Amino acid sequence: MSCNVGGVDRALRIVAGLVILALGVAGPLGWWGLVGLVPLATGVLRFCPAYSILGVRSCAADGKAA
């Protein structure tokens, strides 16, 4: 599993995931807030399965996780 999520993309995914989870806990989203686990996990792991399928990469050319 090589890195395909770069620095800015990673930060945005982590922040978005945490915000969605927080909205789920706070009430407005309820159980739908668990959807926030997807961007959070892809940001933390620096790997996005959808990017692999589409051939997209937002990290450095070497593809190694830092």
PDB file of C-alpha atoms in Angstrom:
ATOM      1  CA  MET A   1       0.000   0.000   0.000  1.00  0.00           C
ATOM      2  CA  SER A   2       1.860   3.058  -1.224  1.00  0.00           C
ATOM      3  CA  CYS A   3       1.145   6.670  -0.381  1.00  0.00           C
ATOM      4  CA  ASN A   4      -1.256   8.418  -2.752  1.00  0.00           C
ATOM      5  CA  VAL A   5      -2.512  11.235  -0.461  1.00  0.00           C
ATOM      6  CA  GLY A   6      -0.215  14.277  -0.140  1.00  0.00           C
ATOM      7  CA  GLY A   7       0.307  16.830   2.618  1.00  0.00           C
ATOM      8  CA  VAL A   8      -2.420  19.412   1.972  1.00  0.00           C
ATOM      9  CA  ASP A   9      -4.885  16.726   0.874  1.00  0.00           C
ATOM     10  CA  ARG A  10      -4.064  14.765   4.024  1.00  0.00           C
ATOM     11  CA  ALA A  11      -4.609  17.746   6.328  1.00  0.00           C
ATOM     12  CA  LEU A  12      -7.929  18.607   4.683  1.00  0.00           C
ATOM     13  CA  ARG A  13      -9.137  15.019   4.976  1.00  0.00           C
ATOM     14  CA  ILE A  14      -8.230  14.808   8.666  1.00  0.00           C
ATOM     15  CA  VAL A  15      -9.896  18.131   9.477  1.00  0.00           C
ATOM     16  CA  ALA A  16     -13.009  17.270   7.436  1.00  0.00           C
ATOM     17  CA  GLY A  17     -13.254  13.846   9.083  1.00  0.00           C
ATOM     18  CA  LEU A  18     -12.990  15.320  12.568  1.00  0.00           C
ATOM     19  CA  VAL A  19     -15.579  18.011  11.790  1.00  0.00           C
ATOM     20  CA  ILE A  20     -18.052  15.461  10.405  1.00  0.00           C
ATOM     21  CA  LEU A  21     -17.533  13.194  13.417  1.00  0.00           C
ATOM     22  CA  ALA A  22     -18.003  16.140  15.786  1.00  0.00           C
ATOM     23  CA  LEU A  23     -21.253  17.092  14.046  1.00  0.00           C
ATOM     24  CA  GLY A  24     -22.411  13.516  14.459  1.00  0.00           C
ATOM     25  CA  VAL A  25     -21.634  13.529  18.169  1.00  0.00           C
ATOM     26  CA  ALA A  26     -23.137  16.998  18.694  1.00  0.00           C
ATOM     27  CA  GLY A  27     -26.418  15.915  17.144  1.00  0.00           C
ATOM     28  CA  PRO A  28     -27.125  17.508  13.755  1.00  0.00           C
ATOM     29  CA  LEU A  29     -25.872  14.517  11.754  1.00  0.00           C
ATOM     30  CA  GLY A  30     -26.582  11.713  14.213  1.00  0.00           C
ATOM     31  CA  TRP A  31     -25.350   8.342  12.990  1.00  0.00           C
ATOM     32  CA  TRP A  32     -24.461   9.856   9.609  1.00  0.00           C
ATOM     33  CA  GLY A  33     -21.518  11.430  11.412  1.00  0.00           C
ATOM     34  CA  LEU A  34     -19.766   8.066  11.204  1.00  0.00           C
ATOM     35  CA  VAL A  35     -19.160   8.872   7.533  1.00  0.00           C
ATOM     36  CA  GLY A  36     -16.406  11.119   8.906  1.00  0.00           C
ATOM     37  CA  LEU A  37     -14.361   8.001   9.623  1.00  0.00           C
ATOM     38  CA  VAL A  38     -13.676   7.596   5.890  1.00  0.00           C
ATOM     39  CA  PRO A  39     -11.811  10.862   5.267  1.00  0.00           C
ATOM     40  CA  LEU A  40     -10.171  10.596   8.691  1.00  0.00           C
ATOM     41  CA  ALA A  41      -8.840   7.097   7.955  1.00  0.00           C
ATOM     42  CA  THR A  42      -7.646   7.973   4.449  1.00  0.00           C
ATOM     43  CA  GLY A  43      -5.870  11.040   5.816  1.00  0.00           C
ATOM     44  CA  VAL A  44      -4.176   9.187   8.662  1.00  0.00           C
ATOM     45  CA  LEU A  45      -3.193   6.197   6.493  1.00  0.00           C
ATOM     46  CA  ARG A  46      -2.192   8.436   3.529  1.00  0.00           C
ATOM     47  CA  PHE A  47      -3.905   5.967   1.202  1.00  0.00           C
ATOM     48  CA  CYS A  48      -7.197   6.374  -0.648  1.00  0.00           C
ATOM     49  CA  PRO A  49      -8.613   3.333  -2.469  1.00  0.00           C
ATOM     50  CA  ALA A  50     -10.631   5.573  -4.807  1.00  0.00           C
ATOM     51  CA  TYR A  51      -7.434   7.387  -5.819  1.00  0.00           C
ATOM     52  CA  SER A  52      -5.855   4.019  -6.672  1.00  0.00           C
ATOM     53  CA  ILE A  53      -8.771   3.035  -8.894  1.00  0.00           C
ATOM     54  CA  LEU A  54      -8.788   6.423 -10.649  1.00  0.00           C
ATOM     55  CA  GLY A  55      -4.979   6.633 -10.912  1.00  0.00           C
ATOM     56  CA  VAL A  56      -4.837   9.889  -8.938  1.00  0.00           C
ATOM     57  CA  ARG A  57      -1.927  10.808  -6.677  1.00  0.00           C
ATOM     58  CA  SER A  58      -1.481  13.954  -4.602  1.00  0.00           C
ATOM     59  CA  CYS A  59       1.788  12.998  -2.880  1.00  0.00           C
ATOM     60  CA  ALA A  60       5.401  13.026  -4.003  1.00  0.00           C
ATOM     61  CA  ALA A  61       6.456  10.854  -6.939  1.00  0.00           C
ATOM     62  CA  ASP A  62       8.370   8.332  -4.796  1.00  0.00           C
ATOM     63  CA  GLY A  63       5.085   7.108  -3.254  1.00  0.00           C
ATOM     64  CA  LYS A  64       6.568   6.262   0.122  1.00  0.00           C
ATOM     65  CA  ALA A  65       4.762   7.209   3.325  1.00  0.00           C
ATOM     66  CA  ALA A  66       6.703   9.587   5.549  1.00  0.00           C
TER      67      ALA A  66
END
